[in-house]
């Protein structure tokens, strides 16, 4: 009799927890080609309100001591929630993080988190970056106190959890709910492998086959990681970062780091736990000829991986098929919650398009923008971060005040598709006095500004477009100049690195 | 009588089997409550250094390695408390209410009350110094009160290596070489490590079992007893390994911490059991609240 009672209640519990796992079908769906997730959904079922609250918290800089850094600062959606182009990230007071910012994707399938796997529960991860002095430098109790003063958050917590009391458990669970929705499983590779009508070309297929032979022992399965910790033969440049050994306390794990997932790898550069390799070419070259023969190298990699030039090209072609554009552009994951403005006309190769005559007042604005830009590059070359910051702030305001109704439809499409990135980098320069940090961004400002000036024929004097291959840790950087030989802003004054890529006449 | 029959007996007879089971269970539960013979027990933790009371920051003490030291901070988790009876059975404090954070800086935290201890004769006590492994793997919702990583437990938790700090002691010693970064002669002992999640690591959880000199009787409506325990800071340094502050000023999540844990396994002793009069009942510290 009692046994029957217990049995019935057990079934009841099992059924209710199942429904929690399925919860809201659209917020988290297990892709057909993925294994079962590991996260305990029954302890934190996803709801639209919980996910929305988590998203707002994720992008809220109040989680940092001085209100300048949010999770989204170092985990940016267009680069699969890594930090675009940064080997290490900048925390509070421009302090550097120890390691490269990891992508936030498919977290429900991970058993532990971080390059050394020190955190075993997604719900408990956020505590670490929030409290690290070189990251957000805040304490969790302070964060909760700040949120409790915000009536909007009181209401959001009420809607999400039925209780407006903002406590540790629900704060952390809300952030988890948002992060769990970040599922990337709709790359071209996925659609191909699931027979959803996508085809891979010969080069990509050859790359896939090579990948399975030469890479998949570690970058295994549909998650593209076997979730182990290994040393891949990188030269040990920071002997203090012992990786997994700090957690396992097993010295056999010294200098081992997690095998990362390769999904969206084309977007998550630079690579490795310290971001030392800037391109996929460099990564494959490392595996071919760069693997060190030190004692810590994984036995699977000793001697490197034989790869011909063709094979490397094919593998890279395959890796590019792991890019999931839907994931990278999904407005539900973004800071504003809105879709990134897609141009109303598809631009394609903009260099082949005639954008027509630009409105004269806009031309003047772009000429003024150029003057500000040149001032910024000169300031950065002189290591005067303060002036650069102030001018960048003015430039940002100038661009924000542009009257877009003066563009033609075609001109506006180009502008909208460019201004997001352009503002992003100018904003970074306007937020710091560190010329080193500003150097990380000035290249992309030059690139995007030149694109607009060239497309609109907005310059009233000849301009030179230069490129220095050594800038940005070997990824190179562009800048615009009025003379063919101005100093590049990426290194200290009088650095000679730079070659003219283009000369823009004023006509 | 008719009322009794219609309202109670008849409905009971017509009830389905499962409903009867539930009702009976509830009734039994209520009856056991009303015949309960429970009372509270108080535990008091006093921190000492050998024969002297611990005074933070002011007094200079000496350890077995001959080093002088001052203590600026001492706190530790006590959990999973059990009281042993003469027949060998135990009263296990309900686990969710069996976590306490004792802070030398906060005298009120040094006295804890265990409510609803069943009446009987107890001959000993067992507890864990630290937080058990299972709790270290539980969901954030199960970590409340002094285990709240964003609340009372905020300074006893490693966010980068998920797990609680079991014993935290900090201070200074003139024998410690000066720290170039912090400009002082500091020692930092943050001892944790619950055994590991994905693969086994160090387990610094230690259990202490102490026998009472005379059996402790718990009676409903009787006087409340206070078990007076003592934690001797010197034991942290002098034990199976004598620990030198000069050689080891910082001990955190590393293999050496095991030596410290082996020492603090013997840190606690029983000072006595006192019968509290009603006016002496100290501030209640119940469970994880």
XYZ file of N, CA, C and O in Angstrom, chain A residues 216-304:
356
model
N 39.690 15.198 -35.699
C 38.516 14.839 -34.907
C 38.811 13.944 -33.721
O 37.909 13.654 -32.942
N 40.058 13.520 -33.529
C 40.308 12.738 -32.303
C 40.151 13.629 -31.085
O 39.760 13.170 -30.027
N 40.445 14.910 -31.261
C 40.243 15.846 -30.150
C 39.006 16.720 -30.390
O 38.191 16.926 -29.506
N 38.882 17.237 -31.600
C 37.715 18.087 -31.932
C 36.636 17.170 -32.458
O 36.340 17.124 -33.646
N 36.067 16.410 -31.515
C 35.240 15.257 -31.858
C 33.753 15.576 -31.880
O 33.277 16.460 -31.169
N 33.043 14.809 -32.685
C 31.583 14.835 -32.654
C 30.991 16.135 -33.137
O 31.675 17.009 -33.673
N 29.689 16.248 -32.923
C 28.972 17.435 -33.409
C 29.270 18.653 -32.567
O 29.018 19.768 -32.992
N 29.804 18.448 -31.373
C 30.198 19.588 -30.555
C 31.603 20.054 -30.926
O 32.049 21.109 -30.504
N 32.315 19.239 -31.715
C 33.669 19.549 -32.167
C 34.643 19.722 -31.015
O 35.595 20.500 -31.081
N 34.381 18.999 -29.933
C 35.323 18.911 -28.833
C 35.021 17.639 -28.060
O 33.867 17.244 -27.934
N 36.086 17.014 -27.548
C 35.850 15.838 -26.704
C 35.825 16.232 -25.232
O 35.805 15.380 -24.355
N 35.853 17.529 -24.992
C 35.773 18.088 -23.636
C 36.874 17.565 -22.713
O 36.653 17.361 -21.524
N 38.057 17.331 -23.282
C 39.179 16.971 -22.411
C 40.127 18.157 -22.356
O 39.947 19.157 -23.046
N 41.148 18.000 -21.519
C 42.166 19.038 -21.361
C 43.467 18.493 -21.917
O 43.891 17.388 -21.557
N 44.062 19.242 -22.836
C 45.265 18.750 -23.492
C 46.266 19.888 -23.718
O 45.912 21.057 -23.722
N 47.502 19.479 -23.943
C 48.500 20.458 -24.367
C 48.788 20.209 -25.835
O 49.138 19.098 -26.223
N 48.640 21.256 -26.667
C 48.798 21.050 -28.111
C 50.152 21.521 -28.623
O 50.288 21.894 -29.791
N 51.141 21.511 -27.727
C 52.496 21.752 -28.197
C 52.839 23.202 -28.442
O 53.824 23.508 -29.120
N 52.060 24.123 -27.913
C 52.449 25.529 -28.027
C 53.683 25.761 -27.173
O 53.843 25.149 -26.120
N 54.508 26.702 -27.605
C 55.680 27.054 -26.807
C 55.170 27.665 -25.503
O 54.229 28.465 -25.506
N 55.792 27.265 -24.391
C 55.312 27.765 -23.100
C 55.901 29.141 -22.844
O 57.066 29.297 -22.524
N 55.084 30.171 -23.026
C 55.576 31.535 -22.873
C 55.197 32.137 -21.523
O 55.771 33.109 -21.081
N 54.198 31.560 -20.860
C 53.828 32.039 -19.536
C 53.831 30.839 -18.596
O 52.844 30.121 -18.475
N 54.961 30.626 -17.931
C 55.078 29.425 -17.110
C 54.174 29.473 -15.888
O 53.962 28.464 -15.233
N 53.609 30.662 -15.604
C 52.754 30.742 -14.416
C 51.345 30.239 -14.665
O 50.659 29.859 -13.732
N 50.917 30.240 -15.914
C 49.572 29.745 -16.184
C 49.640 28.249 -16.432
O 49.877 27.791 -17.552
N 49.429 27.456 -15.369
C 49.594 26.010 -15.497
C 48.304 25.318 -15.936
O 48.225 24.100 -15.957
N 47.281 26.110 -16.282
C 46.084 25.525 -16.873
C 45.350 24.571 -15.952
O 45.115 24.864 -14.787
N 45.013 23.412 -16.485
C 44.166 22.448 -15.784
C 44.764 21.980 -14.466
O 44.036 21.633 -13.523
N 46.078 21.952 -14.373
C 46.735 21.459 -13.161
C 46.329 22.246 -11.927
O 46.303 21.708 -10.821
N 45.984 23.520 -12.105
C 45.578 24.334 -10.958
C 44.264 23.838 -10.368
O 43.965 24.070 -9.199
N 43.491 23.151 -11.187
C 42.187 22.662 -10.730
C 42.281 21.207 -10.293
O 41.787 20.820 -9.242
N 42.962 20.395 -11.115
C 43.002 18.976 -10.797
C 44.066 18.668 -9.747
O 44.075 17.593 -9.164
N 44.988 19.619 -9.552
C 46.112 19.442 -8.622
C 46.961 18.256 -9.033
O 47.671 17.671 -8.224
N 46.849 17.896 -10.292
C 47.634 16.794 -10.819
C 48.675 17.415 -11.742
O 48.338 18.011 -12.763
N 49.958 17.297 -11.376
C 50.977 17.946 -12.176
C 51.104 17.357 -13.569
O 51.685 17.977 -14.450
N 50.520 16.200 -13.805
C 50.488 15.664 -15.171
C 49.616 16.540 -16.057
O 49.691 16.490 -17.282
N 48.775 17.383 -15.446
C 47.883 18.270 -16.199
C 48.484 19.653 -16.425
O 47.803 20.570 -16.884
N 49.761 19.786 -16.115
C 50.385 21.100 -16.234
C 50.343 21.574 -17.677
O 50.634 20.815 -18.614
N 49.970 22.835 -17.856
C 49.912 23.473 -19.174
C 48.892 22.828 -20.104
O 49.002 22.948 -21.323
N 47.918 22.138 -19.527
C 46.834 21.618 -20.357
C 45.666 22.588 -20.298
O 45.342 23.115 -19.231
N 45.028 22.774 -21.451
C 43.837 23.629 -21.530
C 42.762 22.879 -22.280
O 43.040 21.901 -22.975
N 41.534 23.375 -22.169
C 40.434 22.607 -22.759
C 40.517 22.607 -24.271
O 40.995 23.560 -24.892
N 40.020 21.537 -24.866
C 39.856 21.471 -26.309
C 38.593 22.276 -26.623
O 37.499 21.877 -26.236
N 38.728 23.432 -27.294
C 37.522 24.231 -27.520
C 36.701 23.675 -28.677
O 37.217 22.982 -29.551
N 35.426 24.024 -28.688
C 34.594 23.678 -29.832
C 35.033 24.533 -31.020
O 35.425 25.670 -30.849
N 34.973 23.980 -32.213
C 35.377 24.757 -33.387
C 34.193 25.383 -34.109
O 34.350 25.961 -35.176
N 33.021 25.289 -33.524
C 31.896 25.938 -34.186
C 32.134 27.438 -34.232
O 32.613 28.022 -33.275
N 31.795 28.036 -35.388
C 32.007 29.478 -35.595
C 33.469 29.883 -35.491
O 33.774 31.056 -35.230
N 34.369 28.947 -35.721
C 35.785 29.231 -35.517
C 36.275 30.376 -36.409
O 37.188 31.106 -36.042
N 35.678 30.550 -37.578
C 36.135 31.642 -38.448
C 35.897 32.993 -37.806
O 36.555 33.978 -38.141
N 34.971 33.056 -36.846
C 34.639 34.335 -36.211
C 35.321 34.533 -34.876
O 35.279 35.634 -34.324
N 35.913 33.476 -34.299
C 36.368 33.588 -32.913
C 37.850 33.901 -32.791
O 38.429 33.765 -31.720
N 38.506 34.337 -33.906
C 39.931 34.687 -33.799
C 40.141 35.785 -32.787
O 39.238 36.551 -32.526
N 41.324 35.904 -32.197
C 42.482 35.032 -32.369
C 42.349 33.763 -31.529
O 41.472 33.655 -30.687
N 43.233 32.813 -31.770
C 43.034 31.457 -31.267
C 44.033 31.073 -30.188
O 45.102 31.637 -30.065
N 43.676 30.039 -29.444
C 44.451 29.456 -28.347
C 44.095 30.145 -27.022
O 43.495 31.232 -27.011
N 44.524 29.553 -25.916
C 44.077 30.046 -24.613
C 44.583 31.460 -24.337
O 44.025 32.182 -23.531
N 45.642 31.861 -25.045
C 46.154 33.221 -24.846
C 46.031 34.040 -26.119
O 46.630 35.092 -26.253
N 45.271 33.523 -27.081
C 44.996 34.267 -28.302
C 46.219 34.571 -29.142
O 46.247 35.548 -29.874
N 47.257 33.735 -29.073
C 48.505 34.076 -29.722
C 48.494 33.848 -31.236
O 49.367 34.358 -31.933
N 47.557 33.060 -31.750
C 47.536 32.803 -33.189
C 46.348 33.520 -33.816
O 45.210 33.316 -33.420
N 46.678 34.377 -34.817
C 45.628 35.265 -35.331
C 44.745 34.675 -36.409
O 43.615 35.105 -36.582
N 45.240 33.718 -37.176
C 44.454 33.210 -38.303
C 44.426 31.688 -38.284
O 45.272 31.040 -37.659
N 43.485 31.135 -39.008
C 43.393 29.676 -39.103
C 44.614 29.114 -39.830
O 45.073 28.008 -39.531
N 45.146 29.917 -40.755
C 46.381 29.500 -41.432
C 47.483 29.263 -40.415
O 48.198 28.261 -40.464
N 47.602 30.215 -39.496
C 48.655 30.081 -38.482
C 48.409 28.874 -37.600
O 49.351 28.188 -37.187
N 47.151 28.602 -37.305
C 46.827 27.454 -36.455
C 47.265 26.167 -37.139
O 47.930 25.322 -36.545
N 46.918 26.043 -38.413
C 47.282 24.807 -39.112
C 48.787 24.703 -39.318
O 49.353 23.609 -39.254
N 49.432 25.849 -39.536
C 50.894 25.822 -39.636
C 51.487 25.365 -38.328
O 52.474 24.619 -38.309
N 50.902 25.808 -37.231
C 51.389 25.351 -35.926
C 51.297 23.831 -35.838
O 52.249 23.153 -35.444
N 50.159 23.282 -36.225
C 50.002 21.832 -36.109
C 50.914 21.086 -37.069
O 51.341 19.974 -36.784
N 51.220 21.734 -38.188
C 52.064 21.044 -39.165
C 53.525 21.048 -38.740
O 54.162 20.004 -38.669
N 54.042 22.250 -38.440
C 55.482 22.339 -38.165
C 55.810 23.014 -36.849
O 56.968 23.105 -36.471
N 54.800 23.518 -36.145
C 55.107 24.327 -34.967
C 54.989 23.620 -33.634
O 55.274 24.198 -32.592
N 54.564 22.355 -33.638
C 54.358 21.647 -32.364
C 55.690 21.423 -31.667
O 56.604 20.827 -32.227
N 55.790 21.916 -30.419
C 57.030 21.801 -29.670
C 57.195 20.388 -29.137
O 56.216 19.706 -28.848
N 58.436 20.001 -28.965
C 58.701 18.647 -28.475
C 58.899 18.616 -26.967
O 59.572 17.745 -26.442
N 58.278 19.570 -26.240
C 58.505 19.547 -24.781
C 57.706 18.428 -24.113
O 56.867 17.772 -24.746
N 57.969 18.266 -22.819
C 57.427 17.120 -22.087
C 55.921 17.129 -21.961
O 55.296 16.109 -21.697
N 55.310 18.307 -22.147
C 53.876 18.401 -21.872
C 52.999 18.130 -23.092
O 51.799 17.960 -22.958
N 53.606 18.093 -24.269
C 52.804 17.948 -25.482
C 52.019 16.647 -25.490
O 52.540 15.592 -25.138
N 50.788 16.726 -25.894
C 49.914 15.551 -25.973
C 50.509 14.501 -26.922
O 50.952 14.845 -28.013
N 50.524 13.235 -26.503
C 51.078 12.179 -27.361
C 50.463 12.166 -28.763
O 51.159 11.872 -29.728
N 49.187 12.508 -28.879
C 48.541 12.495 -30.191
C 49.154 13.521 -31.144
O 49.000 13.405 -32.357
N 49.809 14.540 -30.577
C 50.307 15.625 -31.419
C 51.810 15.628 -31.577
O 52.343 16.435 -32.329
N 52.496 14.731 -30.854
C 53.951 14.720 -30.957
C 54.354 14.474 -32.393
O 53.866 13.563 -33.047
N 55.219 15.355 -32.896
C 55.638 15.225 -34.285
C 54.756 15.998 -35.232
O 55.009 16.064 -36.437
N 53.712 16.594 -34.706
C 52.847 17.421 -35.537
C 51.887 16.604 -36.391
O 51.793 15.392 -36.280
